[in-house]
GROMACS .gro file of N, CA and C in nm:
model
  312
    1MET      N    1   5.602  11.032  10.250
    1MET     CA    2   5.477  11.051  10.321
    1MET      C    3   5.399  11.163  10.252
    2ALA      N    4   5.273  11.138  10.225
    2ALA     CA    5   5.190  11.234  10.154
    2ALA      C    6   5.143  11.345  10.248
    3ASN      N    7   5.129  11.464  10.192
    3ASN     CA    8   5.078  11.579  10.264
    3ASN      C    9   4.935  11.606  10.216
    4PRO      N   10   4.833  11.569  10.294
    4PRO     CA   11   4.696  11.588  10.247
    4PRO      C   12   4.661  11.735  10.225
    5TYR      N   13   4.728  11.825  10.297
    5TYR     CA   14   4.700  11.969  10.281
    5TYR      C   15   4.752  12.023  10.149
    6ALA      N   16   4.843  11.947  10.086
    6ALA     CA   17   4.895  11.984   9.954
    6ALA      C   18   4.826  11.904   9.844
    7GLY      N   19   4.721  11.828   9.881
    7GLY     CA   20   4.646  11.750   9.784
    7GLY      C   21   4.707  11.616   9.752
    8GLU      N   22   4.802  11.571   9.833
    8GLU     CA   23   4.871  11.446   9.806
    8GLU      C   24   4.800  11.326   9.868
    9VAL      N   25   4.812  11.212   9.799
    9VAL     CA   26   4.756  11.085   9.844
    9VAL      C   27   4.861  10.978   9.818
   10VAL      N   28   4.868  10.878   9.904
   10VAL     CA   29   4.963  10.767   9.884
   10VAL      C   30   4.893  10.653   9.812
   11LEU      N   31   4.960  10.598   9.712
   11LEU     CA   32   4.915  10.478   9.642
   11LEU      C   33   5.029  10.377   9.653
   12HIS      N   34   4.997  10.257   9.703
   12HIS     CA   35   5.099  10.153   9.713
   12HIS      C   36   5.096  10.068   9.585
   13VAL      N   37   5.205  10.076   9.512
   13VAL     CA   38   5.219  10.003   9.385
   13VAL      C   39   5.334   9.904   9.400
   14ASP      N   40   5.302   9.776   9.385
   14ASP     CA   41   5.402   9.670   9.402
   14ASP      C   42   5.476   9.684   9.534
   15GLY      N   43   5.402   9.721   9.640
   15GLY     CA   44   5.460   9.731   9.773
   15GLY      C   45   5.536   9.860   9.801
   16VAL      N   46   5.540   9.950   9.705
   16VAL     CA   47   5.612  10.076   9.721
   16VAL      C   48   5.511  10.189   9.737
   17ALA      N   49   5.531  10.271   9.839
   17ALA     CA   50   5.443  10.386   9.862
   17ALA      C   51   5.480  10.497   9.764
   18CYS      N   52   5.385  10.536   9.681
   18CYS     CA   53   5.407  10.640   9.581
   18CYS      C   54   5.316  10.759   9.613
   19THR      N   55   5.372  10.878   9.608
   19THR     CA   56   5.293  10.998   9.631
   19THR      C   57   5.224  11.039   9.502
   20CYS      N   58   5.095  11.066   9.512
   20CYS     CA   59   5.014  11.109   9.398
   20CYS      C   60   4.964  11.250   9.426
   21LYS      N   61   4.957  11.330   9.321
   21LYS     CA   62   4.905  11.466   9.333
   21LYS      C   63   4.855  11.511   9.196
   22LEU      N   64   4.738  11.571   9.193
   22LEU     CA   65   4.685  11.622   9.067
   22LEU      C   66   4.728  11.767   9.048
   23THR      N   67   4.846  11.783   8.992
   23THR     CA   68   4.896  11.916   8.958
   23THR      C   69   4.822  11.966   8.835
   24LEU      N   70   4.842  12.092   8.800
   24LEU     CA   71   4.778  12.147   8.680
   24LEU      C   72   4.819  12.067   8.556
   25GLY      N   73   4.945  12.033   8.546
   25GLY     CA   74   4.991  11.953   8.433
   25GLY      C   75   4.929  11.814   8.433
   26ALA      N   76   4.917  11.755   8.551
   26ALA     CA   77   4.855  11.622   8.562
   26ALA      C   78   4.708  11.629   8.524
   27LEU      N   79   4.640  11.736   8.563
   27LEU     CA   80   4.499  11.753   8.527
   27LEU      C   81   4.483  11.769   8.376
   28ALA      N   82   4.573  11.844   8.314
   28ALA     CA   83   4.568  11.860   8.168
   28ALA      C   84   4.590  11.726   8.099
   29GLU      N   85   4.684  11.649   8.151
   29GLU     CA   86   4.711  11.515   8.096
   29GLU      C   87   4.588  11.426   8.114
   30LEU      N   88   4.521  11.439   8.227
   30LEU     CA   89   4.401  11.360   8.255
   30LEU      C   90   4.289  11.394   8.157
   31GLU      N   91   4.267  11.523   8.132
   31GLU     CA   92   4.165  11.564   8.035
   31GLU      C   93   4.194  11.504   7.899
   32ALA      N   94   4.320  11.509   7.858
   32ALA     CA   95   4.358  11.455   7.726
   32ALA      C   96   4.338  11.304   7.721
   33ALA      N   97   4.377  11.236   7.828
   33ALA     CA   98   4.366  11.090   7.831
   33ALA      C   99   4.221  11.043   7.825
   34LEU      N  100   4.132  11.119   7.887
   34LEU     CA  101   3.992  11.079   7.891
   34LEU      C  102   3.908  11.145   7.784
   35GLY      N  103   3.969  11.236   7.708
   35GLY     CA  104   3.891  11.308   7.607
   35GLY      C  105   3.779  11.388   7.671
   36ALA      N  106   3.804  11.435   7.792
   36ALA     CA  107   3.701  11.507   7.867
   36ALA      C  108   3.697  11.653   7.828
   37ASN      N  109   3.576  11.706   7.816
   37ASN     CA  110   3.561  11.849   7.791
   37ASN      C  111   3.585  11.928   7.918
   38THR      N  112   3.543  11.872   8.031
   38THR     CA  113   3.563  11.939   8.159
   38THR      C  114   3.595  11.836   8.266
   39LEU      N  115   3.666  11.881   8.368
   39LEU     CA  116   3.692  11.794   8.481
   39LEU      C  117   3.570  11.784   8.572
   40VAL      N  118   3.482  11.882   8.562
   40VAL     CA  119   3.359  11.879   8.642
   40VAL      C  120   3.279  11.752   8.609
   41ALA      N  121   3.274  11.717   8.482
   41ALA     CA  122   3.202  11.596   8.442
   41ALA      C  123   3.264  11.471   8.505
   42LEU      N  124   3.397  11.469   8.512
   42LEU     CA  125   3.465  11.355   8.574
   42LEU      C  126   3.434  11.349   8.724
   43VAL      N  127   3.439  11.463   8.790
   43VAL     CA  128   3.406  11.469   8.933
   43VAL      C  129   3.263  11.422   8.955
   44GLU      N  130   3.173  11.465   8.871
   44GLU     CA  131   3.032  11.424   8.883
   44GLU      C  132   3.016  11.273   8.865
   45ARG      N  133   3.094  11.215   8.774
   45ARG     CA  134   3.088  11.069   8.756
   45ARG      C  135   3.129  10.997   8.884
   46PHE      N  136   3.236  11.045   8.948
   46PHE     CA  137   3.280  10.982   9.073
   46PHE      C  138   3.179  11.004   9.183
   47GLU      N  139   3.126  11.124   9.194
   47GLU     CA  140   3.028  11.152   9.298
   47GLU      C  141   2.902  11.066   9.281
   48GLY      N  142   2.866  11.039   9.156
   48GLY     CA  143   2.747  10.959   9.128
   48GLY      C  144   2.775  10.811   9.120
   49GLY      N  145   2.900  10.769   9.137
   49GLY     CA  146   2.935  10.628   9.130
   49GLY      C  147   2.930  10.570   8.990
   50ALA      N  148   2.936  10.657   8.888
   50ALA     CA  149   2.926  10.611   8.749
   50ALA      C  150   3.060  10.616   8.677
   51PHE      N  151   3.168  10.595   8.751
   51PHE     CA  152   3.301  10.599   8.690
   51PHE      C  153   3.340  10.461   8.638
   52SER      N  154   3.432  10.461   8.544
   52SER     CA  155   3.478  10.335   8.484
   52SER      C  156   3.619  10.302   8.533
   53SER      N  157   3.661  10.181   8.506
   53SER     CA  158   3.798  10.143   8.541
   53SER      C  159   3.897  10.228   8.463
   54ARG      N  160   3.860  10.269   8.343
   54ARG     CA  161   3.944  10.359   8.263
   54ARG      C  162   3.961  10.494   8.333
   55ASP      N  163   3.853  10.545   8.394
   55ASP     CA  164   3.861  10.670   8.470
   55ASP      C  165   3.958  10.655   8.587
   56VAL      N  166   3.945  10.544   8.659
   56VAL     CA  167   4.032  10.519   8.774
   56VAL      C  168   4.177  10.511   8.730
   57MET      N  169   4.204  10.435   8.625
   57MET     CA  170   4.342  10.420   8.577
   57MET      C  171   4.400  10.554   8.533
   58ALA      N  172   4.322  10.632   8.459
   58ALA     CA  173   4.370  10.762   8.412
   58ALA      C  174   4.399  10.856   8.529
   59LEU      N  175   4.312  10.854   8.630
   59LEU     CA  176   4.334  10.938   8.748
   59LEU      C  177   4.460  10.895   8.823
   60LEU      N  178   4.479  10.767   8.838
   60LEU     CA  179   4.598  10.719   8.908
   60LEU      C  180   4.725  10.754   8.833
   61VAL      N  181   4.726  10.734   8.703
   61VAL     CA  182   4.843  10.769   8.622
   61VAL      C  183   4.871  10.919   8.633
   62ALA      N  184   4.768  11.002   8.618
   62ALA     CA  185   4.788  11.147   8.629
   62ALA      C  186   4.838  11.185   8.767
   63GLY      N  187   4.780  11.125   8.871
   63GLY     CA  188   4.824  11.155   9.006
   63GLY      C  189   4.966  11.111   9.033
   64LEU      N  190   5.001  10.992   8.987
   64LEU     CA  191   5.139  10.944   9.003
   64LEU      C  192   5.237  11.036   8.930
   65ARG      N  193   5.201  11.075   8.808
   65ARG     CA  194   5.289  11.164   8.731
   65ARG      C  195   5.300  11.300   8.798
   66GLY      N  196   5.190  11.349   8.855
   66GLY     CA  197   5.195  11.474   8.930
   66GLY      C  198   5.283  11.464   9.053
   67GLY      N  199   5.298  11.343   9.104
   67GLY     CA  200   5.385  11.318   9.219
   67GLY      C  201   5.529  11.288   9.181
   68GLY      N  202   5.559  11.292   9.051
   68GLY     CA  203   5.697  11.273   9.007
   68GLY      C  204   5.728  11.141   8.937
   69TRP      N  205   5.630  11.051   8.931
   69TRP     CA  206   5.650  10.921   8.865
   69TRP      C  207   5.665  10.941   8.715
   70ARG      N  208   5.746  10.863   8.650
   70ARG     CA  209   5.771  10.880   8.506
   70ARG      C  210   5.716  10.765   8.421
   71GLY      N  211   5.631  10.683   8.479
   71GLY     CA  212   5.574  10.572   8.406
   71GLY      C  213   5.453  10.613   8.324
   72ASP      N  214   5.383  10.511   8.272
   72ASP     CA  215   5.259  10.536   8.199
   72ASP      C  216   5.158  10.427   8.234
   73ALA      N  217   5.041  10.434   8.175
   73ALA     CA  218   4.934  10.339   8.208
   73ALA      C  219   4.978  10.195   8.188
   74GLY      N  220   5.058  10.169   8.087
   74GLY     CA  221   5.105  10.034   8.062
   74GLY      C  222   5.183   9.975   8.179
   75ASP      N  223   5.252  10.062   8.252
   75ASP     CA  224   5.329  10.016   8.368
   75ASP      C  225   5.240   9.971   8.482
   76LEU      N  226   5.117  10.019   8.486
   76LEU     CA  227   5.026   9.981   8.594
   76LEU      C  228   4.941   9.859   8.561
   77LEU      N  229   4.939   9.818   8.435
   77LEU     CA  230   4.851   9.708   8.395
   77LEU      C  231   4.878   9.579   8.472
   78SER      N  232   5.003   9.548   8.499
   78SER     CA  233   5.033   9.424   8.571
   78SER      C  234   5.084   9.452   8.712
   79ALA      N  235   5.077   9.576   8.757
   79ALA     CA  236   5.124   9.611   8.891
   79ALA      C  237   5.021   9.569   8.996
   80GLU      N  238   5.071   9.540   9.114
   80GLU     CA  239   4.987   9.508   9.228
   80GLU      C  240   4.957   9.638   9.302
   81ILE      N  241   4.830   9.677   9.302
   81ILE     CA  242   4.789   9.799   9.370
   81ILE      C  243   4.721   9.758   9.500
   82ALA      N  244   4.769   9.815   9.610
   82ALA     CA  245   4.714   9.781   9.741
   82ALA      C  246   4.564   9.805   9.743
   83GLY      N  247   4.490   9.708   9.792
   83GLY     CA  248   4.345   9.720   9.799
   83GLY      C  249   4.273   9.679   9.673
   84GLY      N  250   4.348   9.640   9.570
   84GLY     CA  251   4.288   9.596   9.444
   84GLY      C  252   4.207   9.707   9.378
   85PRO      N  253   4.107   9.671   9.298
   85PRO     CA  254   4.027   9.770   9.227
   85PRO      C  255   3.955   9.868   9.320
   86VAL      N  256   3.907   9.818   9.434
   86VAL     CA  257   3.837   9.906   9.527
   86VAL      C  258   3.935  10.006   9.589
   87GLY      N  259   4.053   9.959   9.628
   87GLY     CA  260   4.155  10.048   9.682
   87GLY      C  261   4.199  10.152   9.580
   88ALA      N  262   4.212  10.110   9.455
   88ALA     CA  263   4.250  10.203   9.349
   88ALA      C  264   4.143  10.310   9.329
   89ALA      N  265   4.016  10.268   9.331
   89ALA     CA  266   3.906  10.365   9.315
   89ALA      C  267   3.901  10.463   9.432
   90LYS      N  268   3.928  10.416   9.553
   90LYS     CA  269   3.930  10.504   9.670
   90LYS      C  270   4.039  10.609   9.658
   91VAL      N  271   4.158  10.567   9.616
   91VAL     CA  272   4.268  10.662   9.598
   91VAL      C  273   4.234  10.763   9.489
   92ALA      N  274   4.177  10.716   9.379
   92ALA     CA  275   4.139  10.807   9.269
   92ALA      C  276   4.037  10.910   9.317
   93ALA      N  277   3.937  10.864   9.392
   93ALA     CA  278   3.835  10.956   9.443
   93ALA      C  279   3.896  11.056   9.541
   94GLU      N  280   3.987  11.010   9.624
   94GLU     CA  281   4.054  11.099   9.720
   94GLU      C  282   4.140  11.202   9.647
   95LEU      N  283   4.205  11.161   9.540
   95LEU     CA  284   4.283  11.256   9.459
   95LEU      C  285   4.195  11.369   9.408
   96LEU      N  286   4.081  11.333   9.353
   96LEU     CA  287   3.988  11.435   9.303
   96LEU      C  288   3.940  11.526   9.415
   97ALA      N  289   3.902  11.467   9.526
   97ALA     CA  290   3.852  11.546   9.639
   97ALA      C  291   3.957  11.644   9.689
   98ARG      N  292   4.080  11.598   9.701
   98ARG     CA  293   4.186  11.686   9.752
   98ARG      C  294   4.227  11.791   9.650
   99ALA      N  295   4.220  11.758   9.522
   99ALA     CA  296   4.258  11.855   9.419
   99ALA      C  297   4.162  11.973   9.414
  100PHE      N  298   4.037  11.948   9.449
  100PHE     CA  299   3.937  12.054   9.437
  100PHE      C  300   3.884  12.101   9.573
  101ALA      N  301   3.951  12.061   9.680
  101ALA     CA  302   3.912  12.105   9.813
  101ALA      C  303   3.952  12.252   9.832
  102PRO      N  304   3.869  12.328   9.902
  102PRO     CA  305   3.907  12.467   9.928
  102PRO      C  306   4.031  12.471  10.017
  103PRO      N  307   4.115  12.573  10.000
  103PRO     CA  308   4.237  12.584  10.082
  103PRO      C  309   4.201  12.592  10.230
  104SER      N  310   4.282  12.526  10.311
  104SER     CA  311   4.254  12.529  10.455
  104SER      C  312   4.338  12.634  10.525
   0.00000   0.00000   0.00000
């Protein structure tokens, strides 16, 4: 079960609930995967609705890895993600929001 106060989000992959979290290491991995200069630019893309499927996939992989998963993007290519592309984008956006939310 995910703890939203710790920045965690649940992603259902092939019927299995996986905890996602954007840890510092996961964020560094995300920057490298997207060739991003800053994460602010990525957040702005999501806020403006100008994100790509590559952005969503990279966020999900980083979040899953931050939650302890040891797979890679290739493992998600044929996986069934609950909610399809829209569900995946919602989880990715929630990951970003929780990672940068002020402490409660």
